[in-house]
Amino acid sequence: MTPLPITVPASLLDVHRLAPEAGGWGFRADHAVATAAGDTYVLTGLRRYRGHAAGSADPAEQNFGYQLITRHGSDGKPTATAVFGQAVPGGSPSAIPESDATTLAILPDGAVAVSSKPGSTHLLSPDLDEITTSWPMSRSWETQQSPGDDPFAASIAVTPAGRLLCMTSEYGLSNWAGAHPNIVAVSEPGTALVPGSKPVLRAIATLDARTDGQNDADSYAHVRYGDKPVWRGNRPSPSLTEALSELTGTSGSLHGYLDSKMTRPAALGDDLFIVPVFGKTYRSTNRGQEFSFALVDDRGVLKGRLGGLHLHGDSPFTGFDFTVVADPYRARAFHLNRYGLYAWSADGALRARVSTSEKPFKPLVHFALLECTPAGELLLAHRKQHLLLRVPVPRRLNDLAETVEAALKGYGRERTALKRQYAPVNWLWPDSAAIVNHL
């Protein structure tokens, strides 16, 4: 399939007179999701910073930081782009602040959920022309939540039955300031996230149970364990930190799971999930540090880990690539880091390892794995060339290497044709066809 150019509205480049051949700007692809009908939504970030321009009122000179979501039709053409994160010169303030670790989810009713740490969720119309509702959670280094916060989740993944697999944050953890992702929770079948209504999320896993610092305000009515909100000791036990330390025999080790972090959980099905957990990072090299892609069911039982990975030879700490994506319709999981592309079945068994040390697959080190589509395709974004590559996953995972090799060979040919069509400069792909909505 032809790669998709990860585009930027030409009007946005024009208003800031951004010269792609000049320095000081950066563009990245953060996430992408696809619908069953074949539409693709790509989340990106565009920034410019130059020291001499700090405080400038001239749009051609001033620094900026935007986030963008572009919808591509099933034919690959961009149809709409939502721009948010800051006000466009001469426009109103953005209703969605620029955030880190932002991800997308397509809800069963077609709405686009935009979630970010520590717990903000915004619902957008499928055409990206309207914010239908927002549940904000401000970023703060305070020890408790800010007035006006009404969070939902830091990330959302949707199962085939429409359940929402969520990661939520808590204040008052250990001796840390601010709110940190700490709870994995799922919605019940038949409930929905819609304007004016948040479904109850049932907590199934806690990363860190050191919650003595929590006060009465550090709970949220929609995140529950049993019949009460998650708070202090009312939470799943043992914690993932404790369970993984016991499973790996690393309790008390400097290279164990104490002070570990987790990233966006992925759904292997309606009742089986993957939670990426990685140990504490240090200033020196972290290659060889503990990490686990934990398998947790919807009752909160740790079923094991995705297997077959070597702490040093397959370490995601090189490049800090901890993303795991899953195909819940076919019960498969995938991970890409600097050492290879990996595929597992639902039992946690490693079924394929495509090594980046082998010549046909060396280009994989330049890609980030963003998501798996309902059609069973992997979405990979080239970090420098800003193209989105779809890789169809074969029925037999043992044949994955052959499929990836064919996709990489086709990528080069299709890229040349796209360059003639878009004439990108420094791999920035301007687009004037999509409708631009400033949110």
CSV table of C-alpha atoms in Angstrom, one decimal:
chain,number,residue,atom,x,y,z
A,1,MET,CA,0.0,0.0,0.0
A,2,THR,CA,1.2,3.5,-0.8
A,3,PRO,CA,2.7,5.3,2.2
A,4,LEU,CA,0.7,8.3,3.5
A,5,PRO,CA,2.5,11.7,3.7
A,6,ILE,CA,2.2,13.0,7.2
A,7,THR,CA,1.2,16.4,6.1
A,8,VAL,CA,1.1,20.0,7.6
A,9,PRO,CA,-1.5,22.6,6.5
A,10,ALA,CA,0.2,24.9,4.0
A,11,SER,CA,-1.8,27.8,5.6
A,12,LEU,CA,-0.1,27.2,8.9
A,13,LEU,CA,3.3,27.3,7.3
A,14,ASP,CA,2.4,30.4,5.4
A,15,VAL,CA,1.2,32.4,8.5
A,16,HIS,CA,4.5,31.7,10.3
A,17,ARG,CA,6.5,31.9,7.1
A,18,LEU,CA,8.2,28.7,8.1
A,19,ALA,CA,11.0,28.0,5.7
A,20,PRO,CA,11.6,24.2,5.8
A,21,GLU,CA,15.2,24.6,4.7
A,22,ALA,CA,15.9,26.8,7.7
A,23,GLY,CA,16.6,25.5,11.2
A,24,GLY,CA,14.8,25.9,14.5
A,25,TRP,CA,11.7,23.8,13.7
A,26,GLY,CA,10.7,20.2,14.5
A,27,PHE,CA,8.0,17.9,13.3
A,28,ARG,CA,7.0,14.5,14.8
A,29,ALA,CA,4.3,11.9,14.5
A,30,ASP,CA,3.0,10.8,17.9
A,31,HIS,CA,0.2,8.4,17.2
A,32,ALA,CA,-2.2,7.2,14.5
A,33,VAL,CA,-5.4,5.2,14.5
A,34,ALA,CA,-7.6,3.8,11.8
A,35,THR,CA,-11.3,3.0,11.5
A,36,ALA,CA,-12.9,-0.2,10.2
A,37,ALA,CA,-13.9,1.7,7.1
A,38,GLY,CA,-10.3,2.6,6.3
A,39,ASP,CA,-10.0,6.2,7.4
A,40,THR,CA,-6.8,7.1,9.3
A,41,TYR,CA,-6.2,9.8,11.9
A,42,VAL,CA,-2.6,10.9,12.4
A,43,LEU,CA,-1.6,12.9,15.5
A,44,THR,CA,1.5,15.1,15.0
A,45,GLY,CA,3.4,18.0,16.6
A,46,LEU,CA,4.9,21.0,14.9
A,47,ARG,CA,7.2,23.3,16.9
A,48,ARG,CA,9.6,26.2,16.2
A,49,TYR,CA,12.0,27.6,18.7
A,50,ARG,CA,14.8,30.2,18.1
A,51,GLY,CA,16.3,32.0,21.0
A,52,HIS,CA,16.4,35.4,19.2
A,53,ALA,CA,12.6,35.2,18.6
A,54,ALA,CA,11.5,34.7,22.2
A,55,GLY,CA,8.6,37.1,22.9
A,56,SER,CA,8.2,38.3,19.3
A,57,ALA,CA,4.8,39.4,18.2
A,58,ASP,CA,5.5,38.9,14.5
A,59,PRO,CA,4.0,35.5,13.4
A,60,ALA,CA,6.9,35.2,10.9
A,61,GLU,CA,9.4,35.3,13.8
A,62,GLN,CA,7.6,34.0,16.9
A,63,ASN,CA,8.1,30.6,18.4
A,64,PHE,CA,5.2,28.2,18.4
A,65,GLY,CA,4.0,24.7,19.4
A,66,TYR,CA,1.0,23.1,17.7
A,67,GLN,CA,-0.6,19.7,17.8
A,68,LEU,CA,-2.4,18.5,14.7
A,69,ILE,CA,-4.8,15.6,13.9
A,70,THR,CA,-5.2,14.9,10.2
A,71,ARG,CA,-7.9,12.6,8.9
A,72,HIS,CA,-7.1,10.7,5.7
A,73,GLY,CA,-9.9,9.0,3.7
A,74,SER,CA,-9.7,5.4,2.7
A,75,ASP,CA,-8.0,6.6,-0.5
A,76,GLY,CA,-5.2,8.1,1.5
A,77,LYS,CA,-6.0,11.7,0.8
A,78,PRO,CA,-6.1,14.2,3.7
A,79,THR,CA,-9.6,15.5,4.2
A,80,ALA,CA,-9.5,17.5,7.5
A,81,THR,CA,-6.9,18.8,10.0
A,82,ALA,CA,-7.6,19.9,13.5
A,83,VAL,CA,-5.1,22.4,14.9
A,84,PHE,CA,-4.8,23.0,18.6
A,85,GLY,CA,-2.3,23.5,21.4
A,86,GLN,CA,-2.0,27.3,21.1
A,87,ALA,CA,-3.8,30.1,19.3
A,88,VAL,CA,-3.1,30.7,15.7
A,89,PRO,CA,-2.0,34.4,15.2
A,90,GLY,CA,-5.2,36.5,15.2
A,91,GLY,CA,-7.3,33.6,16.5
A,92,SER,CA,-8.9,32.6,19.8
A,93,PRO,CA,-7.0,30.7,22.4
A,94,SER,CA,-7.0,26.9,21.8
A,95,ALA,CA,-9.5,24.9,23.8
A,96,ILE,CA,-7.0,22.0,24.0
A,97,PRO,CA,-3.7,22.9,25.5
A,98,GLU,CA,-0.5,21.4,24.1
A,99,SER,CA,0.3,18.2,26.1
A,100,ASP,CA,2.9,15.4,26.3
A,101,ALA,CA,2.2,11.7,25.6
A,102,THR,CA,-1.0,12.4,23.7
A,103,THR,CA,-2.8,9.5,22.0
A,104,LEU,CA,-5.9,8.9,20.0
A,105,ALA,CA,-8.8,6.4,20.2
A,106,ILE,CA,-11.8,5.9,17.9
A,107,LEU,CA,-14.8,5.3,20.1
A,108,PRO,CA,-17.7,3.0,19.0
A,109,ASP,CA,-19.9,6.0,17.9
A,110,GLY,CA,-17.1,7.3,15.7
A,111,ALA,CA,-16.0,10.1,18.0
A,112,VAL,CA,-12.2,10.8,18.2
A,113,ALA,CA,-10.9,10.7,21.8
A,114,VAL,CA,-7.8,12.7,22.5
A,115,SER,CA,-6.1,11.8,25.8
A,116,SER,CA,-2.9,13.0,27.4
A,117,LYS,CA,-1.0,12.7,30.7
A,118,PRO,CA,-1.9,13.1,33.4
A,119,GLY,CA,-5.5,12.5,32.6
A,120,SER,CA,-7.2,14.9,30.1
A,121,THR,CA,-9.6,13.6,27.6
A,122,HIS,CA,-11.3,15.6,24.8
A,123,LEU,CA,-13.9,14.2,22.4
A,124,LEU,CA,-13.8,15.5,18.8
A,125,SER,CA,-16.4,15.0,16.0
A,126,PRO,CA,-15.3,12.5,13.3
A,127,ASP,CA,-14.9,15.4,10.9
A,128,LEU,CA,-12.5,17.1,13.4
A,129,ASP,CA,-14.6,20.3,13.2
A,130,GLU,CA,-15.9,20.3,16.8
A,131,ILE,CA,-14.9,19.6,20.4
A,132,THR,CA,-18.0,17.9,21.8
A,133,THR,CA,-16.8,17.7,25.4
A,134,SER,CA,-13.7,17.9,27.6
A,135,TRP,CA,-12.6,16.4,30.8
A,136,PRO,CA,-9.4,18.3,31.7
A,137,MET,CA,-6.6,17.5,34.1
A,138,SER,CA,-3.9,20.1,34.4
A,139,ARG,CA,-0.2,19.3,34.6
A,140,SER,CA,1.1,20.4,37.9
A,141,TRP,CA,3.9,19.6,40.3
A,142,GLU,CA,1.6,20.3,43.2
A,143,THR,CA,0.9,17.5,45.7
A,144,GLN,CA,-2.8,17.5,44.9
A,145,GLN,CA,-5.1,18.2,41.9
A,146,SER,CA,-6.0,21.7,40.8
A,147,PRO,CA,-9.4,23.3,41.2
A,148,GLY,CA,-11.5,22.7,38.1
A,149,ASP,CA,-9.9,19.4,37.2
A,150,ASP,CA,-12.4,16.8,36.0
A,151,PRO,CA,-10.2,14.0,34.4
A,152,PHE,CA,-11.1,10.9,32.6
A,153,ALA,CA,-8.0,9.0,31.4
A,154,ALA,CA,-4.4,9.5,30.3
A,155,SER,CA,-4.9,7.0,27.5
A,156,ILE,CA,-7.7,4.9,26.0
A,157,ALA,CA,-7.7,1.8,23.9
A,158,VAL,CA,-11.0,0.3,22.6
A,159,THR,CA,-11.7,-3.5,22.6
A,160,PRO,CA,-13.8,-5.2,19.9
A,161,ALA,CA,-16.8,-5.2,22.2
A,162,GLY,CA,-16.4,-1.5,22.8
A,163,ARG,CA,-14.9,-1.6,26.3
A,164,LEU,CA,-12.5,1.2,27.2
A,165,LEU,CA,-9.1,0.1,28.4
A,166,CYS,CA,-7.7,3.1,30.3
A,167,MET,CA,-4.6,4.4,32.1
A,168,THR,CA,-5.4,6.9,34.8
A,169,SER,CA,-3.1,9.0,37.1
A,170,GLU,CA,-3.0,9.6,40.8
A,171,TYR,CA,-1.5,12.2,43.2
A,172,GLY,CA,0.2,11.3,46.4
A,173,LEU,CA,2.4,8.4,45.2
A,174,SER,CA,5.5,7.7,47.2
A,175,ASN,CA,7.5,10.9,47.5
A,176,TRP,CA,6.7,12.2,44.0
A,177,ALA,CA,5.1,15.5,43.3
A,178,GLY,CA,2.3,15.8,40.7
A,179,ALA,CA,0.1,13.2,39.2
A,180,HIS,CA,1.5,10.0,37.6
A,181,PRO,CA,0.0,7.2,35.6
A,182,ASN,CA,-0.7,4.4,38.1
A,183,ILE,CA,-4.0,2.6,37.4
A,184,VAL,CA,-5.1,0.3,34.6
A,185,ALA,CA,-8.9,0.2,34.4
A,186,VAL,CA,-11.6,-1.0,32.1
A,187,SER,CA,-15.2,0.1,31.5
A,188,GLU,CA,-18.0,-2.4,31.7
A,189,PRO,CA,-19.7,-3.8,28.5
A,190,GLY,CA,-22.6,-1.7,27.4
A,191,THR,CA,-21.3,1.6,28.9
A,192,ALA,CA,-20.1,4.5,26.8
A,193,LEU,CA,-18.0,7.7,26.9
A,194,VAL,CA,-20.3,10.4,25.6
A,195,PRO,CA,-20.7,14.1,26.2
A,196,GLY,CA,-22.1,14.7,29.6
A,197,SER,CA,-21.4,11.1,30.8
A,198,LYS,CA,-18.3,9.3,31.9
A,199,PRO,CA,-18.5,5.5,32.4
A,200,VAL,CA,-17.3,3.9,35.6
A,201,LEU,CA,-13.8,2.5,35.1
A,202,ARG,CA,-13.1,-0.7,37.1
A,203,ALA,CA,-9.4,-0.8,38.3
A,204,ILE,CA,-7.7,-4.1,37.5
A,205,ALA,CA,-4.0,-3.2,38.2
A,206,THR,CA,-2.0,-0.7,40.2
A,207,LEU,CA,1.6,0.1,39.3
A,208,ASP,CA,2.7,1.5,42.7
A,209,ALA,CA,0.9,0.9,45.9
A,210,ARG,CA,2.9,3.4,48.0
A,211,THR,CA,0.0,5.8,48.6
A,212,ASP,CA,0.4,7.0,52.2
A,213,GLY,CA,0.8,10.6,50.9
A,214,GLN,CA,-2.7,10.7,49.5
A,215,ASN,CA,-5.3,13.0,51.0
A,216,ASP,CA,-9.1,13.1,50.9
A,217,ALA,CA,-9.1,14.9,47.5
A,218,ASP,CA,-6.9,12.3,45.7
A,219,SER,CA,-9.7,10.1,44.4
A,220,TYR,CA,-12.0,10.2,41.4
A,221,ALA,CA,-15.5,8.9,41.5
A,222,HIS,CA,-15.4,7.2,38.1
A,223,VAL,CA,-12.2,5.1,38.9
A,224,ARG,CA,-13.4,2.4,41.3
A,225,TYR,CA,-12.2,-0.8,43.0
A,226,GLY,CA,-15.1,-2.7,44.5
A,227,ASP,CA,-17.9,-0.3,45.3
A,228,LYS,CA,-15.6,2.6,46.3
A,229,PRO,CA,-13.2,5.0,44.4
A,230,VAL,CA,-9.6,3.9,44.2
A,231,TRP,CA,-7.8,5.6,47.1
A,232,ARG,CA,-5.0,4.6,49.4
A,233,GLY,CA,-5.4,0.9,50.3
A,234,ASN,CA,-8.6,0.4,48.2
A,235,ARG,CA,-6.9,-0.8,45.0
A,236,PRO,CA,-5.9,-4.0,43.2
A,237,SER,CA,-3.2,-6.0,45.1
A,238,PRO,CA,-0.4,-6.9,44.7
A,239,SER,CA,0.8,-4.0,42.7
A,240,LEU,CA,2.5,-4.6,39.3
A,241,THR,CA,5.8,-3.5,40.9
A,242,GLU,CA,5.5,-6.2,43.5
A,243,ALA,CA,4.2,-8.9,41.2
A,244,LEU,CA,6.8,-8.3,38.6
A,245,SER,CA,9.6,-8.1,41.1
A,246,GLU,CA,8.5,-11.5,42.5
A,247,LEU,CA,8.1,-13.0,39.0
A,248,THR,CA,11.6,-11.9,37.9
A,249,GLY,CA,13.4,-12.4,41.3
A,250,THR,CA,14.5,-8.7,41.4
A,251,SER,CA,13.0,-7.6,44.7
A,252,GLY,CA,15.4,-5.2,46.3
A,253,SER,CA,17.6,-4.9,43.2
A,254,LEU,CA,18.7,-1.5,41.9
A,255,HIS,CA,17.8,-2.9,38.5
A,256,GLY,CA,14.4,-4.1,39.5
A,257,TYR,CA,10.9,-2.5,39.4
A,258,LEU,CA,11.0,-0.1,42.3
A,259,ASP,CA,10.1,3.4,41.0
A,260,SER,CA,9.1,1.9,37.6
A,261,LYS,CA,6.9,3.6,35.0
A,262,MET,CA,4.3,2.3,32.6
A,263,THR,CA,3.1,3.4,29.2
A,264,ARG,CA,-0.2,3.0,27.3
A,265,PRO,CA,-1.8,-0.4,27.9
A,266,ALA,CA,-2.9,-2.3,24.8
A,267,ALA,CA,-5.9,-4.7,24.4
A,268,LEU,CA,-5.3,-8.2,23.1
A,269,GLY,CA,-9.0,-8.9,23.3
A,270,ASP,CA,-12.0,-7.9,25.4
A,271,ASP,CA,-10.6,-9.5,28.6
A,272,LEU,CA,-6.8,-9.7,28.1
A,273,PHE,CA,-4.5,-6.7,28.1
A,274,ILE,CA,-0.8,-5.8,27.9
A,275,VAL,CA,0.8,-3.3,30.3
A,276,PRO,CA,4.3,-2.1,29.4
A,277,VAL,CA,6.3,-1.6,32.6
A,278,PHE,CA,10.0,-0.4,32.6
A,279,GLY,CA,12.4,0.0,35.5
A,280,LYS,CA,13.9,3.1,36.9
A,281,THR,CA,16.1,5.0,34.4
A,282,TYR,CA,19.5,6.3,35.2
A,283,ARG,CA,21.8,8.9,33.7
A,284,SER,CA,24.2,6.3,32.5
A,285,THR,CA,23.2,3.6,30.1
A,286,ASN,CA,20.0,1.8,30.9
A,287,ARG,CA,20.4,-1.1,28.5
A,288,GLY,CA,20.0,-4.3,30.4
A,289,GLN,CA,17.6,-2.7,32.9
A,290,GLU,CA,14.4,-4.6,33.8
A,291,PHE,CA,11.3,-4.2,31.6
A,292,SER,CA,8.1,-6.3,31.2
A,293,PHE,CA,5.2,-6.3,28.8
A,294,ALA,CA,2.8,-7.7,31.4
A,295,LEU,CA,-0.3,-9.8,30.5
A,296,VAL,CA,-3.2,-8.9,32.8
A,297,ASP,CA,-6.8,-10.2,32.5
A,298,ASP,CA,-9.9,-8.2,33.2
A,299,ARG,CA,-10.1,-9.7,36.7
A,300,GLY,CA,-6.7,-8.2,37.5
A,301,VAL,CA,-4.8,-11.5,37.4
A,302,LEU,CA,-1.2,-11.3,36.1
A,303,LYS,CA,-1.1,-14.0,33.5
A,304,GLY,CA,2.6,-13.6,32.7
A,305,ARG,CA,4.6,-11.6,30.2
A,306,LEU,CA,5.3,-11.4,26.5
A,307,GLY,CA,8.2,-13.7,26.3
A,308,GLY,CA,11.3,-14.3,24.4
A,309,LEU,CA,13.1,-11.0,25.0
A,310,HIS,CA,16.6,-10.5,26.3
A,311,LEU,CA,17.2,-7.7,28.7
A,312,HIS,CA,20.3,-6.5,26.9
A,313,GLY,CA,20.0,-7.8,23.3
A,314,ASP,CA,16.3,-6.7,22.9
A,315,SER,CA,16.3,-3.7,25.3
A,316,PRO,CA,13.7,-1.0,24.5
A,317,PHE,CA,15.8,1.4,26.7
A,318,THR,CA,18.0,2.0,23.6
A,319,GLY,CA,15.9,4.8,22.0
A,320,PHE,CA,13.3,4.5,24.8
A,321,ASP,CA,10.8,2.6,22.5
A,322,PHE,CA,8.4,1.1,25.0
A,323,THR,CA,5.3,1.1,22.8
A,324,VAL,CA,3.4,-2.2,22.4
A,325,VAL,CA,0.4,-2.3,20.0
A,326,ALA,CA,-2.1,-5.1,19.8
A,327,ASP,CA,-4.6,-6.5,17.3
A,328,PRO,CA,-7.5,-7.5,19.6
A,329,TYR,CA,-9.4,-9.0,16.6
A,330,ARG,CA,-6.7,-11.6,16.0
A,331,ALA,CA,-5.1,-11.7,19.5
A,332,ARG,CA,-1.7,-10.6,18.5
A,333,ALA,CA,0.8,-8.1,20.0
A,334,PHE,CA,3.7,-6.2,18.4
A,335,HIS,CA,6.7,-4.2,19.5
A,336,LEU,CA,9.4,-2.3,17.6
A,337,ASN,CA,12.7,-1.0,19.0
A,338,ARG,CA,16.2,-0.4,17.7
A,339,TYR,CA,17.0,-4.1,17.7
A,340,GLY,CA,14.0,-5.6,16.0
A,341,LEU,CA,10.3,-6.0,15.3
A,342,TYR,CA,8.6,-8.6,17.5
A,343,ALA,CA,5.3,-10.4,17.3
A,344,TRP,CA,3.5,-12.5,19.9
A,345,SER,CA,0.3,-14.6,20.2
A,346,ALA,CA,-2.1,-14.2,23.0
A,347,ASP,CA,-0.4,-16.8,25.2
A,348,GLY,CA,2.7,-14.6,25.3
A,349,ALA,CA,4.8,-16.8,23.1
A,350,LEU,CA,7.2,-14.9,20.7
A,351,ARG,CA,6.2,-16.0,17.2
A,352,ALA,CA,8.4,-13.7,15.1
A,353,ARG,CA,11.6,-11.6,15.6
A,354,VAL,CA,12.7,-9.4,12.6
A,355,SER,CA,16.2,-8.3,13.5
A,356,THR,CA,17.4,-4.8,12.4
A,357,SER,CA,20.9,-6.2,12.2
A,358,GLU,CA,20.0,-8.0,9.0
A,359,LYS,CA,20.4,-5.9,5.8
A,360,PRO,CA,16.8,-6.1,4.5
A,361,PHE,CA,15.5,-4.8,7.8
A,362,LYS,CA,18.0,-2.1,8.8
A,363,PRO,CA,15.6,0.7,7.7
A,364,LEU,CA,13.3,-0.3,10.5
A,365,VAL,CA,15.5,1.6,13.0
A,366,HIS,CA,14.1,4.8,11.4
A,367,PHE,CA,10.5,4.0,12.0
A,368,ALA,CA,8.3,4.2,15.1
A,369,LEU,CA,5.5,1.7,15.6
A,370,LEU,CA,2.3,3.7,16.2
A,371,GLU,CA,-0.7,1.3,16.1
A,372,CYS,CA,-2.3,-1.8,14.6
A,373,THR,CA,-5.4,-1.2,12.5
A,374,PRO,CA,-8.8,-3.1,12.6
A,375,ALA,CA,-7.7,-4.7,9.3
A,376,GLY,CA,-4.6,-6.1,11.0
A,377,GLU,CA,-2.0,-3.7,9.5
A,378,LEU,CA,0.9,-2.2,11.4
A,379,LEU,CA,1.2,1.6,11.2
A,380,LEU,CA,4.8,2.7,11.2
A,381,ALA,CA,6.0,6.4,10.9
A,382,HIS,CA,9.4,7.3,9.5
A,383,ARG,CA,10.9,9.7,12.0
A,384,LYS,CA,12.8,11.8,9.5
A,385,GLN,CA,10.9,11.5,6.2
A,386,HIS,CA,7.5,11.8,7.9
A,387,LEU,CA,5.7,9.1,5.9
A,388,LEU,CA,3.2,6.6,7.4
A,389,LEU,CA,3.8,3.0,6.2
A,390,ARG,CA,1.1,0.3,6.4
A,391,VAL,CA,2.5,-3.2,6.8
A,392,PRO,CA,-0.1,-6.0,6.4
A,393,VAL,CA,0.4,-8.7,8.9
A,394,PRO,CA,0.2,-12.2,7.5
A,395,ARG,CA,-2.1,-14.9,8.9
A,396,ARG,CA,1.0,-16.9,9.9
A,397,LEU,CA,3.3,-14.7,12.1
A,398,ASN,CA,6.2,-16.9,11.0
A,399,ASP,CA,5.9,-15.1,7.6
A,400,LEU,CA,6.1,-11.6,9.1
A,401,ALA,CA,9.8,-11.1,7.9
A,402,GLU,CA,8.8,-11.7,4.3
A,403,THR,CA,5.9,-9.3,4.5
A,404,VAL,CA,8.0,-6.6,6.2
A,405,GLU,CA,10.8,-6.9,3.6
A,406,ALA,CA,8.3,-6.5,0.7
A,407,ALA,CA,6.8,-3.4,2.4
A,408,LEU,CA,10.2,-1.8,2.9
A,409,LYS,CA,11.1,-2.4,-0.7
A,410,GLY,CA,7.9,-0.9,-1.9
A,411,TYR,CA,8.3,2.1,0.4
A,412,GLY,CA,11.3,3.4,-1.5
A,413,ARG,CA,9.5,3.3,-4.9
A,414,GLU,CA,6.3,4.9,-3.6
A,415,ARG,CA,8.3,7.6,-1.7
A,416,THR,CA,9.8,8.8,-5.0
A,417,ALA,CA,6.3,9.1,-6.6
A,418,LEU,CA,5.0,11.1,-3.5
A,419,LYS,CA,8.0,13.5,-3.7
A,420,ARG,CA,7.1,14.4,-7.3
A,421,GLN,CA,3.5,15.0,-6.2
A,422,TYR,CA,4.1,17.1,-3.0
A,423,ALA,CA,7.6,18.5,-3.6
A,424,PRO,CA,8.5,18.4,0.1
A,425,VAL,CA,11.5,20.4,1.3
A,426,ASN,CA,13.5,18.9,4.1
A,427,TRP,CA,10.8,16.2,4.4
A,428,LEU,CA,8.0,18.6,5.4
A,429,TRP,CA,4.9,17.7,3.4
A,430,PRO,CA,2.6,20.8,2.9
A,431,ASP,CA,-1.1,20.2,2.1
A,432,SER,CA,-3.7,22.6,0.8
A,433,ALA,CA,-6.6,20.2,0.2
A,434,ALA,CA,-7.7,19.3,3.7
A,435,ILE,CA,-10.2,21.5,5.6
A,436,VAL,CA,-8.3,23.2,8.5
A,437,ASN,CA,-10.2,23.6,11.8
A,438,HIS,CA,-8.6,25.6,14.6
A,439,LEU,CA,-9.9,24.2,17.9
